[in-house]
PDB file of C-alpha atoms in Angstrom:
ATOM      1  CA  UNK A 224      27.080 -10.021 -25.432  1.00 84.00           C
ATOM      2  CA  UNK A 225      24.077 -12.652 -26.233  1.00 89.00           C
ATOM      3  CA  UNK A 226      25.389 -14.757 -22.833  1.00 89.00           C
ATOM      4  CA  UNK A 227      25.017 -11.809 -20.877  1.00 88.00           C
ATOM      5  CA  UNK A 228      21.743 -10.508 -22.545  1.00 87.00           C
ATOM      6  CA  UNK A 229      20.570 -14.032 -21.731  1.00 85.00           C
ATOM      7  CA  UNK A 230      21.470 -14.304 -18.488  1.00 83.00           C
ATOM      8  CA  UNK A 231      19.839 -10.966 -17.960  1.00 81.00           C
ATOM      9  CA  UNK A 232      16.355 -12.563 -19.128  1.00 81.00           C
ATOM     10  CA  UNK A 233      16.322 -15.529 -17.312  1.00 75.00           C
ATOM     11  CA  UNK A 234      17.650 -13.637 -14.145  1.00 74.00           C
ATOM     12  CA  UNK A 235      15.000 -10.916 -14.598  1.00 70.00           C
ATOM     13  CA  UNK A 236      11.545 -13.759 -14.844  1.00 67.00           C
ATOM     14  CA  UNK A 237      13.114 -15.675 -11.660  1.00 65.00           C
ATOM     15  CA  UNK A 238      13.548 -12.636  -9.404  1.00 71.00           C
ATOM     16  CA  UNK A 239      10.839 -10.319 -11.019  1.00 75.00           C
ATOM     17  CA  UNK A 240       8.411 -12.332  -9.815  1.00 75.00           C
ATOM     18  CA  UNK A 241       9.408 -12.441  -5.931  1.00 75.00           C
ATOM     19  CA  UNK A 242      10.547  -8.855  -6.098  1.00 78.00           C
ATOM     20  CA  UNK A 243       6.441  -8.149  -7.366  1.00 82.00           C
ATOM     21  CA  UNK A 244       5.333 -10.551  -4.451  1.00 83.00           C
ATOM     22  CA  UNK A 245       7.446  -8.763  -1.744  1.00 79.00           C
ATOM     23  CA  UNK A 246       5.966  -5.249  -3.317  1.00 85.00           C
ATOM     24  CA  UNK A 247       2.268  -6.590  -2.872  1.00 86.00           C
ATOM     25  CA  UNK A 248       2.902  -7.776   0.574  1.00 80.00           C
ATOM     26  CA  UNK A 249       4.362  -4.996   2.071  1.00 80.00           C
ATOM     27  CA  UNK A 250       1.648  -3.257   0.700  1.00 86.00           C
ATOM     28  CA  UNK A 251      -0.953  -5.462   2.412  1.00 81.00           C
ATOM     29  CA  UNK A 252      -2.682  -6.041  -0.984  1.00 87.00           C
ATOM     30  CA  UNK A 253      -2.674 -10.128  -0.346  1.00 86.00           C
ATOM     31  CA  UNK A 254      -5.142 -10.656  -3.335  1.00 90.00           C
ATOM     32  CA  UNK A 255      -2.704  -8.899  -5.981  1.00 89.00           C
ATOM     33  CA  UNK A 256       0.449 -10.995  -4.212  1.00 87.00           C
ATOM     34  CA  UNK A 257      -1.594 -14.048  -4.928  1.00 90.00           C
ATOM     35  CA  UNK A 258      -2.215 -13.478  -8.676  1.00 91.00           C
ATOM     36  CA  UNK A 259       1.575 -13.537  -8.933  1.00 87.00           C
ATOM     37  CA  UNK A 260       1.766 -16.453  -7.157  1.00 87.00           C
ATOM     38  CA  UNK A 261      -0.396 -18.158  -9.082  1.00 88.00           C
ATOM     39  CA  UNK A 262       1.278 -16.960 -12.462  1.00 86.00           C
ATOM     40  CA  UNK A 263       4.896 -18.767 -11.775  1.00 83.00           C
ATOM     41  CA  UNK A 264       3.049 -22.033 -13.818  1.00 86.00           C
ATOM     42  CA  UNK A 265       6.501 -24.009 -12.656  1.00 85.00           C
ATOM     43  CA  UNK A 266       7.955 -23.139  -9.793  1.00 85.00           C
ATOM     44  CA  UNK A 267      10.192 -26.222  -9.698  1.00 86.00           C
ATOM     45  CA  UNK A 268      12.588 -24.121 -12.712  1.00 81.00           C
ATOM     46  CA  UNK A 269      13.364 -21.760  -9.932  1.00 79.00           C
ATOM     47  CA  UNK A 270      16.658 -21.656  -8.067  1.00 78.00           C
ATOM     48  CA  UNK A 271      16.811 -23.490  -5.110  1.00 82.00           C
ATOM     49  CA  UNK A 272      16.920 -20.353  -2.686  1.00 79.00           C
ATOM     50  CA  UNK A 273      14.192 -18.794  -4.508  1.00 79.00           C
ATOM     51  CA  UNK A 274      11.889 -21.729  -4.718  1.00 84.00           C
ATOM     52  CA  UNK A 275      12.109 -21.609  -0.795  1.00 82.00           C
ATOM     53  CA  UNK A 276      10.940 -18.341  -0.754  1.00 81.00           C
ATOM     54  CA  UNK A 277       8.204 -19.077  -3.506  1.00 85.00           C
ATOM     55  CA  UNK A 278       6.878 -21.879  -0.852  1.00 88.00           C
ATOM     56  CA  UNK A 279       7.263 -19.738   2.230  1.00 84.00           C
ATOM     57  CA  UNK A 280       5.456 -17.132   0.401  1.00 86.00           C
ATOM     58  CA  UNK A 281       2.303 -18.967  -0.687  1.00 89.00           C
ATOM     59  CA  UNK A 282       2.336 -21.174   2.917  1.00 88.00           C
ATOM     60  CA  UNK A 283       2.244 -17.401   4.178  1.00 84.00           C
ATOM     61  CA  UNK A 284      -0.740 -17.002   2.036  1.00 88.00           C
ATOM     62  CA  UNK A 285      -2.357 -19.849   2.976  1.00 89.00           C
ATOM     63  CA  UNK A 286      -2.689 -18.988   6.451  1.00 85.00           C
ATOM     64  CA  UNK A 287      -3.636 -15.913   5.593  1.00 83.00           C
ATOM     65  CA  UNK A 288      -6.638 -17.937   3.485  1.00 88.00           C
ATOM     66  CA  UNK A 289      -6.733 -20.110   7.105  1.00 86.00           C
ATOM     67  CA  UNK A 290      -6.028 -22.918   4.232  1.00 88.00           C
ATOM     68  CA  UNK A 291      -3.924 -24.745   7.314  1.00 86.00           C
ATOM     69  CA  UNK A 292      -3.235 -27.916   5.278  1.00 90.00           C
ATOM     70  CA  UNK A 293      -1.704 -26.693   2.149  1.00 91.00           C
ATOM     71  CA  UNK A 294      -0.160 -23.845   4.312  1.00 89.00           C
ATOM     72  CA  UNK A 295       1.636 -26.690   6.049  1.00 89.00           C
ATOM     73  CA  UNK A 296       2.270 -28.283   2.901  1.00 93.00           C
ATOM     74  CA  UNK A 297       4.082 -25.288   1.538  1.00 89.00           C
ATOM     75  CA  UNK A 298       6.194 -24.707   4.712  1.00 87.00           C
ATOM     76  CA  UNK A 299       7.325 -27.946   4.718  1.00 88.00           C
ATOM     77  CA  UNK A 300       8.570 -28.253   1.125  1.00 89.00           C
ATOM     78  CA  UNK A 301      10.344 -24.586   2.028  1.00 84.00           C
ATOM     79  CA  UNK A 302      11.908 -26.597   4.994  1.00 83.00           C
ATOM     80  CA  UNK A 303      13.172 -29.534   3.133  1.00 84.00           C
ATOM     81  CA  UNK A 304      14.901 -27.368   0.279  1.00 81.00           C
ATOM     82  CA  UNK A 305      17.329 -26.063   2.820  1.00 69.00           C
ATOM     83  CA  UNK A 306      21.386 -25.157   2.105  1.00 52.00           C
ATOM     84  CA  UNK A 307      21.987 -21.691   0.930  1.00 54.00           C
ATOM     85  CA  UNK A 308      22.594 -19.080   2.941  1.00 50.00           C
ATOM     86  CA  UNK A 309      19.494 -17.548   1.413  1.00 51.00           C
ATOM     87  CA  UNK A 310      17.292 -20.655   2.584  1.00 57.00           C
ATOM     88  CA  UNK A 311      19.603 -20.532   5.693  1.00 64.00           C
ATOM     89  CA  UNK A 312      18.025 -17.365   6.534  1.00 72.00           C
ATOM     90  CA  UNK A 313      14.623 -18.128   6.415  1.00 75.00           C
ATOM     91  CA  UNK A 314      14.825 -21.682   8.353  1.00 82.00           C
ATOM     92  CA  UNK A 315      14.098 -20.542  11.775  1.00 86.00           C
ATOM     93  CA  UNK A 316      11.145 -17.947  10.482  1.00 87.00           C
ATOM     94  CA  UNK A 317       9.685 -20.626   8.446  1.00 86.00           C
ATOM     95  CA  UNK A 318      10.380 -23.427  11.618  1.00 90.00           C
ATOM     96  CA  UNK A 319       8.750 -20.940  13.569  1.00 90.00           C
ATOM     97  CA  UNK A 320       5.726 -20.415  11.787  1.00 88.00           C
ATOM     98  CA  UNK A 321       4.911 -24.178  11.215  1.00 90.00           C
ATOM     99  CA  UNK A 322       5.169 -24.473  15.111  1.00 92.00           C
ATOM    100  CA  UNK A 323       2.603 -21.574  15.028  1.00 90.00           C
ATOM    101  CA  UNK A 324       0.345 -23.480  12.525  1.00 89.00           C
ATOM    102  CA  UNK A 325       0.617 -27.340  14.741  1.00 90.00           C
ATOM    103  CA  UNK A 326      -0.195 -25.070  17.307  1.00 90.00           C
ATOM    104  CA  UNK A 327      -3.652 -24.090  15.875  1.00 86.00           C
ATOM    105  CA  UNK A 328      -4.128 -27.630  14.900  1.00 86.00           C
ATOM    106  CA  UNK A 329      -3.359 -28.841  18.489  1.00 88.00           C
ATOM    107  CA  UNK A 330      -0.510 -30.626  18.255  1.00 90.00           C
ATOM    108  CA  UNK A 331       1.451 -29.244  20.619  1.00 92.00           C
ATOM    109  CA  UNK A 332       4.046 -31.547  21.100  1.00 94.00           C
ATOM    110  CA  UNK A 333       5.323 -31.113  17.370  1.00 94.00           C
ATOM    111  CA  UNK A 334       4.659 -27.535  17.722  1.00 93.00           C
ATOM    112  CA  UNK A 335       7.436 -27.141  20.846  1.00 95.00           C
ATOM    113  CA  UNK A 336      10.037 -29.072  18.733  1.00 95.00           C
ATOM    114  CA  UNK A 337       9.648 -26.929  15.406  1.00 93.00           C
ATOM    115  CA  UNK A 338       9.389 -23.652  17.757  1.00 94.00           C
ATOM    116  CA  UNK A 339      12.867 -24.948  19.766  1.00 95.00           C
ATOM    117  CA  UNK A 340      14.102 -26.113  16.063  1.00 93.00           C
ATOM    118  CA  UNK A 341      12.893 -22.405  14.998  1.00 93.00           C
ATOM    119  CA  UNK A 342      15.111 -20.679  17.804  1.00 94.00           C
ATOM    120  CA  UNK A 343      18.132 -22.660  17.742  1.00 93.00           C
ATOM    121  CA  UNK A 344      18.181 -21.727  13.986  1.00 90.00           C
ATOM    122  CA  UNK A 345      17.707 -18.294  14.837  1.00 89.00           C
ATOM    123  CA  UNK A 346      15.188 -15.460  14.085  1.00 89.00           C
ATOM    124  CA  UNK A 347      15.614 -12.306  12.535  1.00 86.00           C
ATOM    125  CA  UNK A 348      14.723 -10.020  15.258  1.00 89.00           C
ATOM    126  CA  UNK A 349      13.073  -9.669  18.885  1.00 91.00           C
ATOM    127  CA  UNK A 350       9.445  -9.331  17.727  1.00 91.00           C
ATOM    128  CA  UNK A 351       9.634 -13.101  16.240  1.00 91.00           C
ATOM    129  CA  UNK A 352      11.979 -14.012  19.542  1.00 94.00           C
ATOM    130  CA  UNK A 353       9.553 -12.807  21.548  1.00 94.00           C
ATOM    131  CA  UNK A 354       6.691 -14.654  19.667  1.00 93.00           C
ATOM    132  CA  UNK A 355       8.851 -17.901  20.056  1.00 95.00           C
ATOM    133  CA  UNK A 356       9.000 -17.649  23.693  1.00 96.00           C
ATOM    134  CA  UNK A 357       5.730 -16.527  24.387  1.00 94.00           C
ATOM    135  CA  UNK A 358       4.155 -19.843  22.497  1.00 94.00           C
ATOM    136  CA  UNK A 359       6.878 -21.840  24.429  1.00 95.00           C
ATOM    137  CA  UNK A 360       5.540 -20.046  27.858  1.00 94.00           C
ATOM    138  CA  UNK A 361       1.726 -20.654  26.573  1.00 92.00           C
ATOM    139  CA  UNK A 362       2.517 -24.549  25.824  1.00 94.00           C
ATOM    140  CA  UNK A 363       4.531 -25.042  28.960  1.00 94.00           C
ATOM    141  CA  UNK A 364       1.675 -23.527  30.824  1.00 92.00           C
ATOM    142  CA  UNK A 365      -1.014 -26.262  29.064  1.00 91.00           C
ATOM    143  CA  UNK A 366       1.517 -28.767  30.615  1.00 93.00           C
ATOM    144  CA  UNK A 367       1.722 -27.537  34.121  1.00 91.00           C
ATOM    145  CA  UNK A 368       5.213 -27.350  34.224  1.00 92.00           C
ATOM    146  CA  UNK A 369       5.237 -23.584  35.725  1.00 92.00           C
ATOM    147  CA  UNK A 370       8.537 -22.716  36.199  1.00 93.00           C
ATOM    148  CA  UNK A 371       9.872 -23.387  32.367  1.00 93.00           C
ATOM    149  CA  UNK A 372       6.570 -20.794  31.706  1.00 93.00           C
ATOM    150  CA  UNK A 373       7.805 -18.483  34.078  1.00 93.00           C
ATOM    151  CA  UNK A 374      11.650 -18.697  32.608  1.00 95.00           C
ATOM    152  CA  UNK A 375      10.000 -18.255  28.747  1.00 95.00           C
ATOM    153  CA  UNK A 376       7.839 -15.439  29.835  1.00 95.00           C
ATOM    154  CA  UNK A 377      10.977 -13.726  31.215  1.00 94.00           C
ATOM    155  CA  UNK A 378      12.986 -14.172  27.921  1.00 96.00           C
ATOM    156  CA  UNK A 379      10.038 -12.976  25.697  1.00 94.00           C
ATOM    157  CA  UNK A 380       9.577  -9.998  28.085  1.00 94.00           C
ATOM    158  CA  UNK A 381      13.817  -9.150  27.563  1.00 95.00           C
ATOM    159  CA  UNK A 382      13.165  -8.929  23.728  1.00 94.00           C
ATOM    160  CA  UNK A 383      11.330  -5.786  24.553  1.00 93.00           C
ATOM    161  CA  UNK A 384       8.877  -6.006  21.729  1.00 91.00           C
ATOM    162  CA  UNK A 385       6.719  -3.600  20.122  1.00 91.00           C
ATOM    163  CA  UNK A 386       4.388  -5.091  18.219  1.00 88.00           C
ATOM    164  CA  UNK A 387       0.615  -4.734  19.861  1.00 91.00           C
ATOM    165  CA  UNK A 388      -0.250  -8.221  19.552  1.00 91.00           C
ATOM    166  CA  UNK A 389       2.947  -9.362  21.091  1.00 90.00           C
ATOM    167  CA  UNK A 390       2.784  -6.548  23.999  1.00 92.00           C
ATOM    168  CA  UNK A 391      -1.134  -7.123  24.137  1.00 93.00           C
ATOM    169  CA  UNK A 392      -0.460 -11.196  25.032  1.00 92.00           C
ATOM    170  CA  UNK A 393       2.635 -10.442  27.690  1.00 92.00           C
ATOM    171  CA  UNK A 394      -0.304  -7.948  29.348  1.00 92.00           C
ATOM    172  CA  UNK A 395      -2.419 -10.559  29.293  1.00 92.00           C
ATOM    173  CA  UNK A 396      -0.210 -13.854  30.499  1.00 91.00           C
ATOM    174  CA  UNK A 397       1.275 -11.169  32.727  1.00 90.00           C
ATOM    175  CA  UNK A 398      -1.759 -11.341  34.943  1.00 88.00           C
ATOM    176  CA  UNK A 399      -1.676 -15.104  35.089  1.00 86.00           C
ATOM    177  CA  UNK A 400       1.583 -15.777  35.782  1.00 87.00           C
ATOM    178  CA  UNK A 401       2.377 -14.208  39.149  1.00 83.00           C
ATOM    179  CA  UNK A 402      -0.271 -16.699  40.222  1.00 84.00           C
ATOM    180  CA  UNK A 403       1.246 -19.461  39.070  1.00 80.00           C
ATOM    181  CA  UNK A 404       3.550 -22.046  41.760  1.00 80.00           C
ATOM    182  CA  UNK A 405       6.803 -22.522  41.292  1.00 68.00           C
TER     183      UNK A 405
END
């Protein structure tokens, strides 16, 4: 009975705190989900899976902060936990949005290999499929190379996303690219 009142515990302060995170987040309330990040004093105790997440989640933060560097930092340590199907998961999201972030730094060629890396690991759904191919489209079209932008546009336009962002930048690259040879 102590063993599994102890197990309890322990399993209740390393999930509590991600399940509070998660809460704040999908509440939009960024400054309460990074009090609780801040709180977890040592997040190297954590379980491997969850310490991923804990990473992922403050490199999401980061960029919110447009804190590029440490949001890199973070993704990257998230990256090398890997194994676990949990961490598994979250590879091609998290490759995905470190090929967003070389992207705003301007290294593009890094960017195309973590956003290829991101969608050979695979995303979750069509909005972040559609995402990947659109940046793959934008960076083929910075190197000229007009018919890999056309082929990328085409797959982003299949995922048939929603999001307004998303639909708002296939409007707009949608006017550019029946111009384009090839």
């Amino acid at each position: 009975l102590y063993l599994v009142a102890a197990v309890a515990i322990v399993g209740h302060f390393f999930f509590f705190f991600m399940r509070l995170i998660q809460t704040y987040m999908e509440e939009g309330d960024m400054e309460g989900a990074k009090k609780v990040v801040n709180s977890i004093w040592f997040p190297a105790i954590l379980i491997k899976p969850v310490r991923s997440v804990y990473y992922t989640i403050k490199g999401n933060l980061d960029m919110v902060d447009q804190n590029f560097e440490s949001a890199e930092k973070n993704m990257k340590k998230s990256i090398a936990l890997g194994g676990g199907s949990l961490t598994k998961q979250a590879e091609g999201p998290n490759k995905l949005q470190l090929g967003m972030l070389m992207l705003q730094k301007g290294d593009n060629k890094q960017a195309e290999s973590l956003i290829r890396q991101a969608i050979r690991a695979g995303l979750p759904d069509s909005e972040n499929n559609a995402a990947a191919y659109l940046q793959l489209c934008s960076i083929m079209m910075n190197k000229r190379e007009f018919r890999a932008a056309k082929d990328y546009f085409r797959k982003a336009k299949s995922f048939k996303p929603t999001t307004p962002q998303i639909v708002d930048q296939i409007k707009q690259i949608e006017k550019y690219i029946t111009r384009m040879p090839g």
